[in-house]
Short mmCIF file of C-alpha atoms in Angstrom, two decimals:
data_model
loop_
_atom_site.label_atom_id
_atom_site.label_comp_id
_atom_site.label_asym_id
_atom_site.label_seq_id
_atom_site.Cartn_x
_atom_site.Cartn_y
_atom_site.Cartn_z
CA MET A 1 63.43 90.00 98.50
CA ASP A 2 61.86 93.36 99.18
CA ASP A 3 62.88 96.74 100.53
CA ASP A 4 62.17 97.48 104.18
CA ALA A 5 60.24 100.58 103.10
CA GLY A 6 57.94 101.23 100.15
CA ALA A 7 56.15 98.74 97.92
CA LYS A 8 56.89 95.06 98.32
CA LEU A 9 56.96 92.29 95.76
CA ILE A 10 53.71 90.87 97.14
CA ASP A 11 52.04 94.28 96.60
CA VAL A 12 53.01 94.13 92.94
CA ALA A 13 51.61 90.60 92.72
CA ARG A 14 48.28 91.67 94.19
CA LEU A 15 47.93 94.67 91.87
CA ALA A 16 48.89 92.58 88.83
CA ASP A 17 46.59 89.74 89.95
CA CYS A 18 49.27 87.04 89.83
CA SER A 19 51.61 85.14 92.12
CA PRO A 20 54.78 86.61 93.65
CA ALA A 21 56.73 83.91 91.78
CA THR A 22 55.38 85.22 88.49
CA VAL A 23 56.38 88.76 89.42
CA SER A 24 59.88 87.52 90.25
CA ARG A 25 60.15 85.74 86.89
CA VAL A 26 59.03 88.85 85.01
CA LEU A 27 61.49 91.10 86.82
CA ASN A 28 64.24 88.56 86.17
CA GLY A 29 63.53 88.74 82.46
CA ASN A 30 62.18 85.20 82.14
CA PRO A 31 60.84 84.95 78.55
CA THR A 32 58.37 82.15 79.35
CA VAL A 33 55.85 84.48 81.04
CA ASN A 34 52.77 85.35 78.96
CA LYS A 35 53.11 88.75 77.26
CA THR A 36 49.83 90.07 78.71
CA VAL A 37 50.80 89.02 82.23
CA ARG A 38 54.27 90.45 81.79
CA GLU A 39 52.91 93.85 80.78
CA ARG A 40 50.50 93.79 83.72
CA VAL A 41 53.33 93.09 86.14
CA LEU A 42 55.60 95.80 84.71
CA ARG A 43 52.76 98.32 84.83
CA ALA A 44 51.98 97.42 88.44
CA ALA A 45 55.64 97.69 89.42
CA ALA A 46 55.86 101.12 87.76
CA ASP A 47 52.63 102.34 89.39
CA LEU A 48 53.83 101.25 92.83
CA ARG A 49 57.40 102.50 92.21
CA TYR A 50 58.68 99.09 93.26
CA VAL A 51 62.48 98.90 93.56
CA PRO A 52 64.15 95.56 94.45
CA ASN A 53 66.76 95.70 97.20
CA GLY A 54 70.48 95.11 96.74
CA SER A 55 70.36 91.44 97.68
CA ALA A 56 67.62 90.73 95.17
CA ARG A 57 69.47 92.55 92.42
CA ALA A 58 72.60 90.55 93.17
CA LEU A 59 70.69 87.26 93.11
CA ARG A 60 69.24 88.11 89.68
CA SER A 61 72.57 89.13 88.22
CA THR A 62 74.53 86.51 86.34
CA ARG A 63 77.76 88.36 87.14
CA THR A 64 79.02 89.76 90.38
CA ARG A 65 78.69 93.52 90.69
CA LEU A 66 79.41 93.93 94.40
CA VAL A 67 82.23 92.29 96.33
CA GLY A 68 83.04 92.65 100.01
CA ALA A 69 86.48 92.35 101.62
CA ILE A 70 87.19 92.14 105.34
CA ILE A 71 90.82 92.75 106.31
CA PRO A 72 92.26 92.96 109.84
CA THR A 73 93.60 96.53 109.75
CA LEU A 74 94.33 99.69 107.79
CA ASP A 75 96.77 101.00 110.42
CA HIS A 76 99.75 100.02 108.26
CA ALA A 77 100.26 99.02 104.64
CA ILE A 78 100.27 95.30 105.50
CA TYR A 79 97.15 94.58 103.46
CA ALA A 80 96.95 97.65 101.24
CA THR A 81 98.85 96.10 98.32
CA MET A 82 96.60 93.03 98.29
CA VAL A 83 93.47 95.19 98.34
CA ASP A 84 94.89 97.38 95.58
CA GLY A 85 95.43 94.33 93.35
CA LEU A 86 91.94 93.06 94.16
CA GLN A 87 90.22 96.36 93.46
CA ALA A 88 92.14 97.04 90.26
CA ARG A 89 91.17 93.70 88.74
CA LEU A 90 87.53 94.01 89.82
CA ALA A 91 87.34 97.54 88.40
CA GLU A 92 88.33 96.21 84.99
CA LYS A 93 84.97 94.41 84.97
CA GLU A 94 83.08 97.32 86.59
CA VAL A 95 82.64 95.44 89.86
CA SER A 96 82.51 97.51 93.08
CA LEU A 97 84.40 96.67 96.27
CA ILE A 98 83.25 97.37 99.84
CA LEU A 99 86.14 97.27 102.32
CA ASN A 100 85.75 96.63 106.07
CA THR A 101 88.29 96.11 108.86
CA SER A 102 87.88 93.63 111.71
CA THR A 103 90.76 94.74 114.00
CA TYR A 104 91.72 91.04 114.22
CA ASP A 105 88.38 90.31 115.97
CA ILE A 106 86.65 87.27 114.44
CA ASP A 107 83.39 88.13 116.22
CA LEU A 108 83.35 91.57 114.63
CA GLU A 109 84.26 89.93 111.33
CA TYR A 110 81.08 87.83 111.56
CA ASP A 111 78.94 90.94 112.03
CA GLN A 112 80.61 92.63 109.08
CA ALA A 113 80.16 89.59 106.84
CA ARG A 114 76.45 89.48 107.72
CA LEU A 115 76.03 93.15 106.84
CA LEU A 116 77.86 92.69 103.54
CA VAL A 117 75.53 89.83 102.61
CA GLU A 118 72.49 91.93 103.53
CA ARG A 119 73.77 94.69 101.27
CA GLY A 120 73.90 92.30 98.32
CA ALA A 121 77.56 91.24 98.21
CA GLU A 122 77.78 88.04 96.19
CA SER A 123 81.40 87.29 97.09
CA ILE A 124 83.55 88.08 100.11
CA VAL A 125 87.34 88.12 100.43
CA LEU A 126 88.69 87.17 103.85
CA VAL A 127 92.18 87.06 105.35
CA GLY A 128 93.50 83.80 106.77
CA ALA A 129 91.78 80.48 107.46
CA ARG A 130 90.70 81.15 111.08
CA HIS A 131 87.12 82.42 111.26
CA ARG A 132 84.03 81.78 113.34
CA PRO A 133 82.29 78.62 112.08
CA GLN A 134 79.07 80.69 112.01
CA THR A 135 80.67 83.08 109.52
CA LEU A 136 81.44 80.39 106.98
CA ALA A 137 78.15 78.58 107.63
CA MET A 138 76.24 81.79 106.92
CA LEU A 139 78.12 82.44 103.68
CA GLU A 140 77.57 78.88 102.51
CA GLN A 141 73.87 78.95 103.46
CA LYS A 142 73.40 82.22 101.56
CA ARG A 143 75.44 80.85 98.63
CA VAL A 144 77.93 83.69 98.90
CA ALA A 145 81.30 82.74 97.42
CA TYR A 146 84.26 83.39 99.70
CA VAL A 147 88.01 83.46 99.16
CA PHE A 148 90.71 83.18 101.82
CA THR A 149 93.90 85.14 101.25
CA TYR A 150 97.26 84.96 103.08
CA THR A 151 96.73 81.21 103.38
CA SER A 152 96.66 78.32 100.93
CA THR A 153 94.24 76.16 102.95
CA PRO A 154 90.72 76.16 101.47
CA THR A 155 87.49 74.72 102.91
CA GLU A 156 85.26 72.23 101.08
CA THR A 157 83.37 75.10 99.44
CA GLY A 158 85.64 78.13 99.80
CA ALA A 159 88.80 79.02 97.92
CA ALA A 160 92.25 79.88 99.26
CA ILE A 161 94.76 81.99 97.37
CA GLY A 162 97.95 82.68 99.29
CA PHE A 163 100.96 80.94 100.75
CA SER A 164 102.02 78.68 103.60
CA ASN A 165 102.83 80.74 106.68
CA GLU A 166 104.46 77.68 108.23
CA GLU A 167 106.79 77.41 105.26
CA ALA A 168 107.56 81.13 105.61
CA GLY A 169 108.65 80.51 109.21
CA ARG A 170 110.75 77.54 108.10
CA THR A 171 112.40 79.66 105.39
CA ALA A 172 113.35 82.34 107.92
CA ALA A 173 114.82 79.74 110.26
CA ARG A 174 116.83 78.04 107.50
CA TYR A 175 118.30 81.34 106.37
CA LEU A 176 119.41 82.34 109.88
CA LEU A 177 120.75 78.85 110.57
CA ASP A 178 122.76 79.00 107.35
CA LEU A 179 124.36 82.19 108.67
CA GLY A 180 125.62 80.16 111.65
CA HIS A 181 123.15 81.40 114.26
CA THR A 182 122.23 78.94 117.00
CA ARG A 183 120.81 81.35 119.59
CA LEU A 184 117.62 82.60 118.00
CA GLY A 185 114.42 84.28 119.09
CA MET A 186 111.19 85.51 117.55
CA ILE A 187 108.95 88.53 117.87
CA ALA A 188 105.54 87.42 116.61
CA GLY A 189 102.16 88.96 116.10
CA ILE A 190 99.42 87.92 118.52
CA THR A 191 98.70 84.29 117.67
CA GLN A 192 95.25 83.96 119.27
CA ASP A 193 92.63 83.69 116.48
CA ASN A 194 95.39 84.48 113.96
CA ASP A 195 96.43 81.43 111.95
CA ARG A 196 98.95 83.47 109.94
CA ALA A 197 100.96 84.60 112.99
CA LYS A 198 100.74 81.14 114.58
CA GLY A 199 101.82 79.44 111.36
CA ARG A 200 104.98 81.53 111.17
CA VAL A 201 105.87 80.73 114.79
CA ASP A 202 105.18 77.02 114.32
CA GLY A 203 107.23 76.81 111.14
CA PHE A 204 110.14 78.72 112.67
CA LEU A 205 110.29 76.49 115.75
CA LEU A 206 109.84 73.26 113.77
CA GLU A 207 112.76 74.08 111.50
CA LEU A 208 114.97 74.93 114.48
CA GLU A 209 113.99 71.65 116.14
CA LYS A 210 114.89 69.84 112.92
CA ALA A 211 118.35 71.42 113.23
CA GLY A 212 118.73 70.10 116.78
CA ILE A 213 117.72 73.25 118.68
CA ASP A 214 115.23 72.71 121.51
CA PRO A 215 112.15 74.87 120.75
CA ALA A 216 111.71 75.42 124.49
CA SER A 217 115.03 77.29 124.52
CA VAL A 218 113.87 79.74 121.83
CA PRO A 219 112.24 82.86 123.31
CA VAL A 220 109.08 83.95 121.49
CA ALA A 221 107.43 87.27 122.36
CA GLU A 222 104.03 88.32 120.98
CA GLY A 223 102.57 91.75 120.36
CA ALA A 224 100.26 93.69 118.08
CA TYR A 225 101.82 94.93 114.84
CA ARG A 226 103.13 98.29 116.05
CA ILE A 227 106.63 99.73 115.97
CA GLU A 228 106.55 100.48 119.69
CA ASN A 229 105.67 96.88 120.45
CA GLY A 230 108.62 95.68 118.36
CA ARG A 231 110.87 98.00 120.35
CA ALA A 232 109.52 96.87 123.75
CA LEU A 233 109.61 93.16 122.89
CA MET A 234 113.17 93.42 121.54
CA LYS A 235 114.19 95.01 124.82
CA THR A 236 112.69 92.04 126.67
CA LEU A 237 114.43 89.47 124.48
CA MET A 238 117.81 91.21 124.74
CA ALA A 239 117.54 91.21 128.52
CA GLY A 240 117.65 87.42 128.51
CA SER A 241 120.76 85.34 129.10
CA PRO A 242 122.31 84.26 126.91
CA ARG A 243 121.27 86.88 124.41
CA PRO A 244 120.03 85.67 121.05
CA THR A 245 122.20 86.53 118.07
CA ALA A 246 119.33 86.56 115.55
CA ILE A 247 115.66 87.55 115.76
CA PHE A 248 112.93 86.73 113.25
CA CYS A 249 110.05 89.20 113.39
CA GLY A 250 106.56 88.30 112.15
CA SER A 251 106.24 91.64 110.35
CA ASP A 252 108.45 94.45 109.11
CA ILE A 253 106.61 96.76 111.50
CA LEU A 254 107.80 94.76 114.50
CA ALA A 255 111.27 94.44 112.97
CA ALA A 256 111.55 98.23 112.56
CA GLY A 257 110.78 98.61 116.25
CA ALA A 258 113.36 95.97 117.10
CA VAL A 259 116.06 97.80 115.13
CA LYS A 260 115.03 101.05 116.79
CA TYR A 261 115.62 99.56 120.22
CA CYS A 262 119.05 98.26 119.19
CA HIS A 263 120.08 101.75 118.06
CA GLU A 264 118.93 103.23 121.36
CA ALA A 265 120.72 100.55 123.37
CA GLY A 266 123.95 100.74 121.35
CA ILE A 267 123.63 97.18 120.07
CA PRO A 268 125.14 96.90 116.56
CA VAL A 269 122.89 95.46 113.83
CA PRO A 270 123.95 93.03 112.43
CA GLY A 271 127.25 93.03 114.34
CA GLU A 272 125.78 91.65 117.57
CA ILE A 273 122.24 90.84 116.51
CA SER A 274 120.69 90.02 113.15
CA VAL A 275 117.10 91.19 112.65
CA MET A 276 114.81 89.75 110.01
CA GLY A 277 111.33 90.96 109.05
CA PHE A 278 108.33 89.72 107.09
CA ASP A 279 106.14 91.31 104.34
CA ASN A 280 108.70 93.52 102.52
CA LEU A 281 106.81 96.73 103.20
CA GLU A 282 108.26 100.12 102.25
CA ILE A 283 109.46 100.58 105.83
CA ALA A 284 111.91 97.71 105.26
CA GLU A 285 114.05 100.04 103.14
CA LEU A 286 113.76 102.96 105.56
CA THR A 287 115.49 101.38 108.56
CA THR A 288 119.24 101.58 109.12
CA PRO A 289 120.43 99.10 108.09
CA GLU A 290 117.71 98.09 105.65
CA LEU A 291 115.76 94.98 106.64
CA THR A 292 116.29 91.48 105.40
CA THR A 293 112.75 90.18 105.00
CA LEU A 294 110.41 87.74 103.29
CA GLU A 295 108.37 89.27 100.48
CA VAL A 296 104.70 88.32 100.42
CA PRO A 297 103.01 88.07 96.98
CA ALA A 298 100.33 90.53 98.11
CA ARG A 299 99.34 92.05 94.77
CA ASP A 300 99.17 88.63 93.11
CA MET A 301 96.89 87.41 95.90
CA GLY A 302 94.51 90.30 95.27
CA ARG A 303 94.48 89.84 91.50
CA LEU A 304 94.00 86.08 91.68
CA ALA A 305 91.25 86.41 94.29
CA ALA A 306 89.45 88.76 91.89
CA ASP A 307 89.97 86.31 89.02
CA TYR A 308 88.30 83.60 91.11
CA ILE A 309 85.36 85.85 91.95
CA LEU A 310 84.87 86.88 88.32
CA ALA A 311 85.10 83.31 87.01
CA SER A 312 82.16 81.08 86.19
CA ALA A 313 81.13 78.27 88.53
CA THR A 314 82.78 75.74 86.24
CA GLN A 315 86.04 77.69 86.07
CA ARG A 316 86.12 78.13 89.85
CA ARG A 317 86.45 74.40 90.39
CA HIS A 318 89.97 74.59 88.97
CA MET A 319 90.89 77.81 90.81
CA ARG A 320 90.05 76.93 94.42
CA GLN A 321 93.60 76.67 95.68
CA ARG A 322 96.71 78.63 94.75
CA ASP A 323 99.90 78.22 96.74
CA LEU A 324 102.10 81.20 95.87
CA SER A 325 105.79 81.55 96.58
CA ILE A 326 107.38 83.91 99.07
CA ARG A 327 110.77 85.47 98.29
CA LEU A 328 113.76 86.03 100.54
CA ILE A 329 115.06 89.61 100.28
CA VAL A 330 118.54 89.89 101.80
CA ARG A 331 119.61 93.33 103.00
CA GLY A 332 121.93 94.72 105.63
CA SER A 333 120.14 93.82 108.87
CA THR A 334 121.41 90.24 108.91
CA GLY A 335 124.90 88.77 108.89
CA PRO A 336 126.96 85.76 109.99
CA ALA A 337 126.88 84.81 113.64
CA ARG A 338 129.83 86.28 115.50
CA LYS A 339 131.91 83.74 117.38
CA THR A 340 132.52 84.43 121.06
CA LEU A 341 134.97 82.99 123.58
CA THR A 342 132.14 81.12 125.29
CA GLU A 343 131.12 79.25 122.15
#
């Protein structure tokens, strides 16, 4: 590949009186090229000030030196810990990381992935398993390794290092059921084009159905991961009849907003309503009461994704799927269901 401006590889070939393939072999350090021809090529490249572009340098390297990561947002610390683990491990091997955000838009994600490939990224870290087919087809066609995080479902060629979001939803439901709650609701992230948010909803409802609760009777409200949305959606759920006695929120951000509404409305937490979050972000310990939540292995995901990227092709075959565990963190925002005269 050549730069858009300046001397091109074919110009070097012409000046050195050889084929472009020979020039490529010389610049790649191939020892089979005749010494006289090699010197002629190097002299021509120096005279023309030929500099290969980033993609060409990456293709010639036997080890990755540039990795791209596309995450949905930097608005909150949802993905910061994962990225920190990824970057720290890559830095140990002097590998650079380019970070982009897609704002949960899989079309924008495709454009960003294309630009990362053009800039010479050999590997790309993505979030979730839901992407445009064109995105994955492009990466596979360009032989760019890719790793899904926040999911444990790989493709035939890509890796997945994360956890089951459906199992996370099931875990939340089992915990609240064990506390005696039978009137439950959920505040979820927007599920369109977001397999993580949808997986949590599906798992939550499936576990409730297993316990004999009709999923159709369980109110589920969706909104972007903002505190104000958690507040507004909690207000909507608490206006229903009968009121739920426990709410599972698809993120700690939404849960913080839900607790905020309860304080404003004079609804005791967990006296009248238990509120459960997801992620175990710092904000989970800043609410009153502190949030019960599910802790995501974010830093481990980042480190293991980096390990996969840094591994050889042979090693990668045994590292393509890692299903990590989530951890229930019990704090003060949840409690036993309170019995009422109507129950």
